[in-house]
Amino acid sequence: MSLARNKSRVVAMTILYQVFLYKKNKIDYNIADIVNEVNASNDLFVKSLVEGVIKYDDELEKIANKYLNNWTINRLGFTDQAIIKIGIYELLYTDTPFKVCIDEAIELAHEYSDDAVVKMINGVLDSIHHNENC
């Protein structure tokens, strides 16, 4: 069963958090197994977000770093990294309206990050929207 898209983004964020943690600690993982662990194997939107962020991870990091003033994405916590990468991925590689991409990322940040990160994510995604031909 497919979840509402906002709930799917939470699941995708959780999966990506786990993937980033595994990568940092050099732990082997199988993305299909992680998706199955959270019972998201039937949610095509979750799978597309997770697979897209993983596929374009290096590019997403470069773009994020371009717009993070005096920061780099690797200084952010894994949750914040997941939120911003999902937002950038949706802006660049999906047909989700830019306003929805930005609003959904901000909502995730309000729920799982602090106010400074919310503002940063808003600014970064807005800049990407205006400067990266989204």
N, CA and C atoms as an extended XYZ file, in Angstrom:
402
Properties=species:S:1:pos:R:3:atomname:S:1:resname:S:1:resid:I:1 pbc="F F F"
N         0.833       -1.173        0.000 N   MET     1
C         0.000        0.000        0.000 CA  MET     1
C         0.880        1.240        0.000 C   MET     1
N         0.515        2.201       -0.790 N   SER     2
C         1.270        3.423       -0.900 CA  SER     2
C         0.866        4.407        0.191 C   SER     2
N         1.831        5.075        0.764 N   LEU     3
C         1.577        6.069        1.794 CA  LEU     3
C         1.283        7.413        1.149 C   LEU     3
N         0.738        8.352        1.925 N   ALA     4
C         0.645        9.726        1.452 CA  ALA     4
C         2.071       10.197        1.201 C   ALA     4
N         2.238       11.078        0.230 N   ARG     5
C         3.596       11.473       -0.147 CA  ARG     5
C         4.381       12.099        1.002 C   ARG     5
N         3.726       12.874        1.850 N   ASN     6
C         4.479       13.466        2.965 CA  ASN     6
C         4.973       12.382        3.916 C   ASN     6
N         4.172       11.352        4.133 N   LYS     7
C         4.617       10.237        4.979 CA  LYS     7
C         5.699        9.418        4.272 C   LYS     7
N         5.599        9.314        2.957 N   SER     8
C         6.630        8.612        2.184 CA  SER     8
C         7.970        9.323        2.301 C   SER     8
N         7.946       10.646        2.335 N   ARG     9
C         9.192       11.395        2.493 CA  ARG     9
C         9.830       11.123        3.852 C   ARG     9
N         9.024       10.974        4.887 N   VAL    10
C         9.553       10.640        6.214 CA  VAL    10
C        10.227        9.267        6.164 C   VAL    10
N         9.580        8.312        5.520 N   VAL    11
C        10.159        6.970        5.398 CA  VAL    11
C        11.457        7.033        4.593 C   VAL    11
N        11.450        7.773        3.487 N   ALA    12
C        12.658        7.911        2.673 CA  ALA    12
C        13.777        8.554        3.482 C   ALA    12
N        13.459        9.572        4.262 N   MET    13
C        14.446       10.240        5.109 CA  MET    13
C        15.054        9.246        6.099 C   MET    13
N        14.216        8.416        6.687 N   THR    14
C        14.671        7.425        7.655 CA  THR    14
C        15.598        6.407        6.995 C   THR    14
N        15.233        5.951        5.830 N   ILE    15
C        16.067        4.986        5.105 CA  ILE    15
C        17.407        5.618        4.745 C   ILE    15
N        17.361        6.854        4.241 N   LEU    16
C        18.605        7.521        3.851 CA  LEU    16
C        19.503        7.771        5.062 C   LEU    16
N        18.916        8.113        6.177 N   TYR    17
C        19.689        8.258        7.416 CA  TYR    17
C        20.473        6.972        7.686 C   TYR    17
N        19.788        5.856        7.579 N   GLN    18
C        20.423        4.562        7.823 CA  GLN    18
C        21.533        4.299        6.811 C   GLN    18
N        21.278        4.607        5.541 N   VAL    19
C        22.283        4.401        4.498 CA  VAL    19
C        23.518        5.263        4.777 C   VAL    19
N        23.303        6.538        5.125 N   PHE    20
C        24.436        7.431        5.401 CA  PHE    20
C        25.249        6.928        6.590 C   PHE    20
N        24.564        6.411        7.596 N   LEU    21
C        25.238        5.857        8.772 CA  LEU    21
C        26.062        4.631        8.386 C   LEU    21
N        25.487        3.758        7.584 N   TYR    22
C        26.219        2.576        7.128 CA  TYR    22
C        27.455        2.982        6.319 C   TYR    22
N        27.281        3.930        5.409 N   LYS    23
C        28.408        4.373        4.579 CA  LYS    23
C        29.532        4.933        5.449 C   LYS    23
N        29.173        5.792        6.388 N   LYS    24
C        30.186        6.405        7.252 CA  LYS    24
C        30.965        5.351        8.022 C   LYS    24
N        30.276        4.329        8.479 N   ASN    25
C        30.908        3.277        9.267 CA  ASN    25
C        31.387        2.097        8.432 C   ASN    25
N        31.342        2.276        7.108 N   LYS    26
C        31.827        1.253        6.172 CA  LYS    26
C        31.167       -0.104        6.407 C   LYS    26
N        29.854       -0.060        6.612 N   ILE    27
C        29.065       -1.269        6.807 CA  ILE    27
C        28.374       -1.597        5.490 C   ILE    27
N        28.522       -2.828        5.043 N   ASP    28
C        27.844       -3.246        3.816 CA  ASP    28
C        26.338       -3.232        4.038 C   ASP    28
N        25.615       -2.863        2.999 N   TYR    29
C        24.161       -2.838        3.094 CA  TYR    29
C        23.559       -3.153        1.737 C   TYR    29
N        22.331       -3.568        1.779 N   ASN    30
C        21.555       -3.798        0.567 CA  ASN    30
C        20.327       -2.906        0.677 C   ASN    30
N        20.185       -1.990       -0.249 N   ILE    31
C        19.108       -1.006       -0.160 CA  ILE    31
C        17.741       -1.682       -0.156 C   ILE    31
N        17.582       -2.748       -0.907 N   ALA    32
C        16.296       -3.460       -0.929 CA  ALA    32
C        15.966       -4.022        0.448 C   ALA    32
N        16.982       -4.517        1.145 N   ASP    33
C        16.755       -5.037        2.496 CA  ASP    33
C        16.318       -3.932        3.449 C   ASP    33
N        16.944       -2.773        3.344 N   ILE    34
C        16.578       -1.662        4.221 CA  ILE    34
C        15.150       -1.208        3.929 C   ILE    34
N        14.809       -1.107        2.660 N   VAL    35
C        13.445       -0.716        2.276 CA  VAL    35
C        12.444       -1.727        2.811 C   VAL    35
N        12.761       -3.001        2.700 N   ASN    36
C        11.872       -4.047        3.220 CA  ASN    36
C        11.740       -3.990        4.739 C   ASN    36
N        12.834       -3.659        5.436 N   GLU    37
C        12.805       -3.577        6.904 CA  GLU    37
C        11.770       -2.570        7.404 C   GLU    37
N        11.574       -1.505        6.642 N   VAL    38
C        10.612       -0.472        7.064 CA  VAL    38
C         9.266       -0.635        6.350 C   VAL    38
N         9.082       -1.799        5.756 N   ASN    39
C         7.824       -2.128        5.079 CA  ASN    39
C         7.430       -1.112        4.013 C   ASN    39
N         8.424       -0.664        3.241 N   ALA    40
C         8.154        0.323        2.203 CA  ALA    40
C         8.349       -0.242        0.801 C   ALA    40
N         8.468       -1.559        0.689 N   SER    41
C         8.769       -2.152       -0.609 CA  SER    41
C         7.655       -1.943       -1.630 C   SER    41
N         6.428       -1.691       -1.174 N   ASN    42
C         5.325       -1.454       -2.114 CA  ASN    42
C         5.102        0.021       -2.408 C   ASN    42
N         5.879        0.898       -1.776 N   ASP    43
C         5.713        2.335       -1.981 CA  ASP    43
C         6.713        2.798       -3.037 C   ASP    43
N         6.226        2.955       -4.249 N   LEU    44
C         7.099        3.330       -5.359 CA  LEU    44
C         7.718        4.702       -5.176 C   LEU    44
N         7.003        5.608       -4.511 N   PHE    45
C         7.538        6.944       -4.278 CA  PHE    45
C         8.729        6.890       -3.326 C   PHE    45
N         8.617        6.124       -2.257 N   VAL    46
C         9.747        5.954       -1.329 CA  VAL    46
C        10.937        5.388       -2.082 C   VAL    46
N        10.702        4.319       -2.814 N   LYS    47
C        11.786        3.674       -3.552 CA  LYS    47
C        12.427        4.622       -4.547 C   LYS    47
N        11.621        5.428       -5.248 N   SER    48
C        12.193        6.345       -6.237 CA  SER    48
C        13.020        7.439       -5.562 C   SER    48
N        12.555        7.954       -4.423 N   LEU    49
C        13.331        8.976       -3.707 CA  LEU    49
C        14.655        8.401       -3.211 C   LEU    49
N        14.592        7.260       -2.568 N   VAL    50
C        15.803        6.656       -2.006 CA  VAL    50
C        16.786        6.300       -3.116 C   VAL    50
N        16.314        5.620       -4.131 N   GLU    51
C        17.199        5.218       -5.229 CA  GLU    51
C        17.758        6.431       -5.958 C   GLU    51
N        16.935        7.468       -6.146 N   GLY    52
C        17.394        8.679       -6.820 CA  GLY    52
C        18.455        9.416       -6.024 C   GLY    52
N        18.229        9.566       -4.723 N   VAL    53
C        19.219       10.254       -3.884 CA  VAL    53
C        20.525        9.464       -3.871 C   VAL    53
N        20.451        8.162       -3.770 N   ILE    54
C        21.669        7.348       -3.766 CA  ILE    54
C        22.379        7.435       -5.118 C   ILE    54
N        21.632        7.362       -6.190 N   LYS    55
C        22.226        7.417       -7.534 CA  LYS    55
C        22.932        8.741       -7.787 C   LYS    55
N        22.315        9.849       -7.380 N   TYR    56
C        22.850       11.178       -7.669 CA  TYR    56
C        23.527       11.824       -6.458 C   TYR    56
N        23.901       11.016       -5.486 N   ASP    57
C        24.418       11.537       -4.220 CA  ASP    57
C        25.570       12.527       -4.405 C   ASP    57
N        26.561       12.186       -5.205 N   ASP    58
C        27.707       13.087       -5.394 CA  ASP    58
C        27.274       14.419       -5.997 C   ASP    58
N        26.414       14.362       -6.990 N   GLU    59
C        25.930       15.590       -7.627 CA  GLU    59
C        25.089       16.413       -6.650 C   GLU    59
N        24.241       15.752       -5.874 N   LEU    60
C        23.419       16.456       -4.893 CA  LEU    60
C        24.292       17.156       -3.857 C   LEU    60
N        25.361       16.491       -3.437 N   GLU    61
C        26.285       17.100       -2.472 CA  GLU    61
C        26.973       18.323       -3.070 C   GLU    61
N        27.428       18.226       -4.316 N   LYS    62
C        28.090       19.367       -4.966 CA  LYS    62
C        27.148       20.558       -5.063 C   LYS    62
N        25.924       20.302       -5.453 N   ILE    63
C        24.952       21.391       -5.585 CA  ILE    63
C        24.646       21.981       -4.212 C   ILE    63
N        24.442       21.137       -3.220 N   ALA    64
C        24.168       21.644       -1.872 CA  ALA    64
C        25.331       22.504       -1.385 C   ALA    64
N        26.553       22.023       -1.550 N   ASN    65
C        27.724       22.763       -1.087 CA  ASN    65
C        27.858       24.116       -1.781 C   ASN    65
N        27.421       24.181       -3.021 N   LYS    66
C        27.471       25.432       -3.776 CA  LYS    66
C        26.603       26.515       -3.113 C   LYS    66
N        25.523       26.104       -2.462 N   TYR    67
C        24.578       27.062       -1.893 CA  TYR    67
C        24.586       27.125       -0.363 C   TYR    67
N        25.365       26.279        0.277 N   LEU    68
C        25.500       26.336        1.731 CA  LEU    68
C        26.596       27.343        2.074 C   LEU    68
N        26.222       28.498        2.569 N   ASN    69
C        27.191       29.550        2.873 CA  ASN    69
C        28.022       29.172        4.091 C   ASN    69
N        29.354       29.108        3.862 N   ASN    70
C        30.308       28.809        4.931 CA  ASN    70
C        30.064       27.448        5.596 C   ASN    70
N        29.453       26.534        4.884 N   TRP    71
C        29.187       25.189        5.381 CA  TRP    71
C        29.434       24.203        4.251 C   TRP    71
N        29.547       22.960        4.615 N   THR    72
C        29.482       21.875        3.634 CA  THR    72
C        28.448       20.883        4.152 C   THR    72
N        27.877       20.156        3.256 N   ILE    73
C        26.790       19.254        3.633 CA  ILE    73
C        27.254       18.190        4.634 C   ILE    73
N        28.522       17.795        4.563 N   ASN    74
C        28.981       16.752        5.485 CA  ASN    74
C        29.092       17.244        6.927 C   ASN    74
N        28.933       18.539        7.166 N   ARG    75
C        28.897       19.069        8.536 CA  ARG    75
C        27.501       18.967        9.146 C   ARG    75
N        26.523       18.689        8.315 N   LEU    76
C        25.151       18.537        8.803 CA  LEU    76
C        24.950       17.121        9.335 C   LEU    76
N        23.996       16.965       10.224 N   GLY    77
C        23.632       15.637       10.688 CA  GLY    77
C        23.012       14.829        9.552 C   GLY    77
N        22.981       13.531        9.726 N   PHE    78
C        22.458       12.661        8.665 CA  PHE    78
C        20.984       12.937        8.350 C   PHE    78
N        20.206       13.277        9.352 N   THR    79
C        18.798       13.605        9.106 CA  THR    79
C        18.697       14.838        8.226 C   THR    79
N        19.466       15.873        8.565 N   ASP    80
C        19.452       17.111        7.784 CA  ASP    80
C        19.969       16.865        6.366 C   ASP    80
N        21.005       16.032        6.243 N   GLN    81
C        21.512       15.688        4.915 CA  GLN    81
C        20.429       15.004        4.086 C   GLN    81
N        19.719       14.078        4.709 N   ALA    82
C        18.662       13.360        3.993 CA  ALA    82
C        17.574       14.324        3.530 C   ALA    82
N        17.168       15.228        4.401 N   ILE    83
C        16.108       16.185        4.046 CA  ILE    83
C        16.536       17.056        2.878 C   ILE    83
N        17.723       17.622        2.965 N   ILE    84
C        18.161       18.538        1.909 CA  ILE    84
C        18.396       17.791        0.589 C   ILE    84
N        18.923       16.580        0.671 N   LYS    85
C        19.150       15.813       -0.564 CA  LYS    85
C        17.834       15.388       -1.206 C   LYS    85
N        16.857       15.010       -0.409 N   ILE    86
C        15.535       14.689       -0.970 CA  ILE    86
C        14.972       15.921       -1.669 C   ILE    86
N        15.063       17.076       -1.014 N   GLY    87
C        14.551       18.311       -1.612 CA  GLY    87
C        15.233       18.648       -2.927 C   GLY    87
N        16.558       18.558       -2.945 N   ILE    88
C        17.303       18.854       -4.175 CA  ILE    88
C        16.964       17.841       -5.254 C   ILE    88
N        16.932       16.572       -4.879 N   TYR    89
C        16.588       15.534       -5.862 CA  TYR    89
C        15.219       15.806       -6.475 C   TYR    89
N        14.244       16.098       -5.629 N   GLU    90
C        12.903       16.360       -6.163 CA  GLU    90
C        12.885       17.588       -7.065 C   GLU    90
N        13.613       18.636       -6.682 N   LEU    91
C        13.664       19.835       -7.521 CA  LEU    91
C        14.246       19.540       -8.895 C   LEU    91
N        15.325       18.775       -8.918 N   LEU    92
C        16.065       18.575      -10.163 CA  LEU    92
C        15.580       17.418      -11.022 C   LEU    92
N        15.052       16.365      -10.401 N   TYR    93
C        14.826       15.132      -11.151 CA  TYR    93
C        13.379       14.625      -11.162 C   TYR    93
N        12.472       15.373      -10.570 N   THR    94
C        11.080       14.928      -10.595 CA  THR    94
C        10.203       16.039      -11.141 C   THR    94
N         8.964       15.702      -11.386 N   ASP    95
C         8.022       16.716      -11.860 CA  ASP    95
C         7.198       17.311      -10.715 C   ASP    95
N         7.631       17.079       -9.485 N   THR    96
C         6.965       17.672       -8.329 CA  THR    96
C         7.132       19.183       -8.415 C   THR    96
N         6.059       19.947       -8.277 N   PRO    97
C         6.175       21.409       -8.337 CA  PRO    97
C         7.186       21.927       -7.307 C   PRO    97
N         7.963       22.935       -7.708 N   PHE    98
C         9.038       23.423       -6.840 CA  PHE    98
C         8.524       23.848       -5.482 C   PHE    98
N         7.358       24.459       -5.435 N   LYS    99
C         6.806       24.919       -4.161 CA  LYS    99
C         6.560       23.730       -3.227 C   LYS    99
N         6.073       22.632       -3.774 N   VAL   100
C         5.829       21.430       -2.976 CA  VAL   100
C         7.159       20.854       -2.479 C   VAL   100
N         8.163       20.794       -3.357 N   CYS   101
C         9.484       20.276       -2.954 CA  CYS   101
C        10.029       21.060       -1.767 C   CYS   101
N         9.981       22.375       -1.874 N   ILE   102
C        10.523       23.229       -0.821 CA  ILE   102
C         9.676       23.136        0.438 C   ILE   102
N         8.358       23.235        0.294 N   ASP   103
C         7.472       23.177        1.467 CA  ASP   103
C         7.595       21.848        2.209 C   ASP   103
N         7.674       20.748        1.483 N   GLU   104
C         7.781       19.441        2.127 CA  GLU   104
C         9.112       19.289        2.858 C   GLU   104
N        10.187       19.789        2.262 N   ALA   105
C        11.490       19.732        2.938 CA  ALA   105
C        11.469       20.586        4.206 C   ALA   105
N        10.843       21.750        4.129 N   ILE   106
C        10.748       22.624        5.301 CA  ILE   106
C         9.911       21.958        6.390 C   ILE   106
N         8.831       21.304        6.016 N   GLU   107
C         8.005       20.600        7.005 CA  GLU   107
C         8.789       19.485        7.685 C   GLU   107
N         9.557       18.731        6.903 N   LEU   108
C        10.400       17.688        7.497 CA  LEU   108
C        11.407       18.312        8.472 C   LEU   108
N        12.008       19.403        8.049 N   ALA   109
C        12.998       20.061        8.900 CA  ALA   109
C        12.354       20.602       10.180 C   ALA   109
N        11.153       21.161       10.070 N   HIS   110
C        10.449       21.631       11.274 CA  HIS   110
C        10.244       20.481       12.262 C   HIS   110
N         9.952       19.314       11.732 N   GLU   111
C         9.658       18.155       12.584 CA  GLU   111
C        10.926       17.505       13.149 C   GLU   111
N        12.014       17.483       12.354 N   TYR   112
C        13.175       16.677       12.731 CA  TYR   112
C        14.478       17.458       12.919 C   TYR   112
N        14.460       18.771       12.722 N   SER   113
C        15.674       19.578       12.834 CA  SER   113
C        15.401       20.805       13.692 C   SER   113
N        16.422       21.623       13.858 N   ASP   114
C        16.204       22.860       14.616 CA  ASP   114
C        15.928       24.031       13.677 C   ASP   114
N        15.563       25.171       14.256 N   ASP   115
C        15.139       26.327       13.462 CA  ASP   115
C        16.213       26.831       12.504 C   ASP   115
N        17.468       26.789       12.930 N   ALA   116
C        18.547       27.248       12.059 CA  ALA   116
C        18.639       26.386       10.805 C   ALA   116
N        18.451       25.087       10.962 N   VAL   117
C        18.505       24.182        9.812 CA  VAL   117
C        17.294       24.404        8.904 C   VAL   117
N        16.143       24.662        9.488 N   VAL   118
C        14.944       24.955        8.684 CA  VAL   118
C        15.224       26.135        7.768 C   VAL   118
N        15.770       27.200        8.319 N   LYS   119
C        16.072       28.405        7.527 CA  LYS   119
C        17.117       28.109        6.460 C   LYS   119
N        18.131       27.338        6.824 N   MET   120
C        19.182       27.002        5.875 CA  MET   120
C        18.612       26.187        4.712 C   MET   120
N        17.815       25.177        5.019 N   ILE   121
C        17.236       24.343        3.968 CA  ILE   121
C        16.339       25.175        3.062 C   ILE   121
N        15.538       26.037        3.642 N   ASN   122
C        14.674       26.911        2.860 CA  ASN   122
C        15.516       27.763        1.905 C   ASN   122
N        16.558       28.393        2.428 N   GLY   123
C        17.406       29.250        1.600 CA  GLY   123
C        18.117       28.492        0.499 C   GLY   123
N        18.653       27.331        0.841 N   VAL   124
C        19.381       26.528       -0.145 CA  VAL   124
C        18.448       26.072       -1.266 C   VAL   124
N        17.300       25.515       -0.906 N   LEU   125
C        16.379       25.012       -1.934 CA  LEU   125
C        15.823       26.143       -2.783 C   LEU   125
N        15.531       27.282       -2.166 N   ASP   126
C        15.049       28.434       -2.932 CA  ASP   126
C        16.122       28.910       -3.917 C   ASP   126
N        17.367       28.967       -3.477 N   SER   127
C        18.463       29.370       -4.367 CA  SER   127
C        18.647       28.384       -5.509 C   SER   127
N        18.570       27.109       -5.193 N   ILE   128
C        18.694       26.089       -6.243 CA  ILE   128
C        17.572       26.240       -7.252 C   ILE   128
N        16.359       26.436       -6.761 N   HIS   129
C        15.222       26.616       -7.664 CA  HIS   129
C        15.455       27.786       -8.618 C   HIS   129
N        15.981       28.871       -8.113 N   HIS   130
C        16.162       30.075       -8.937 CA  HIS   130
C        17.406       30.041       -9.806 C   HIS   130
N        18.375       29.188       -9.477 N   ASN   131
C        19.660       29.241      -10.190 CA  ASN   131
C        20.041       27.977      -10.959 C   ASN   131
N        19.343       26.884      -10.758 N   GLU   132
C        19.746       25.621      -11.373 CA  GLU   132
C        18.772       25.125      -12.448 C   GLU   132
N        17.984       25.989      -13.002 N   ASN   133
C        17.043       25.620      -14.077 CA  ASN   133
C        16.084       24.498      -13.663 C   ASN   133
N        15.477       24.669      -12.523 N   CYS   134
C        14.528       23.672      -12.043 CA  CYS   134
C        13.152       23.908      -12.641 C   CYS   134
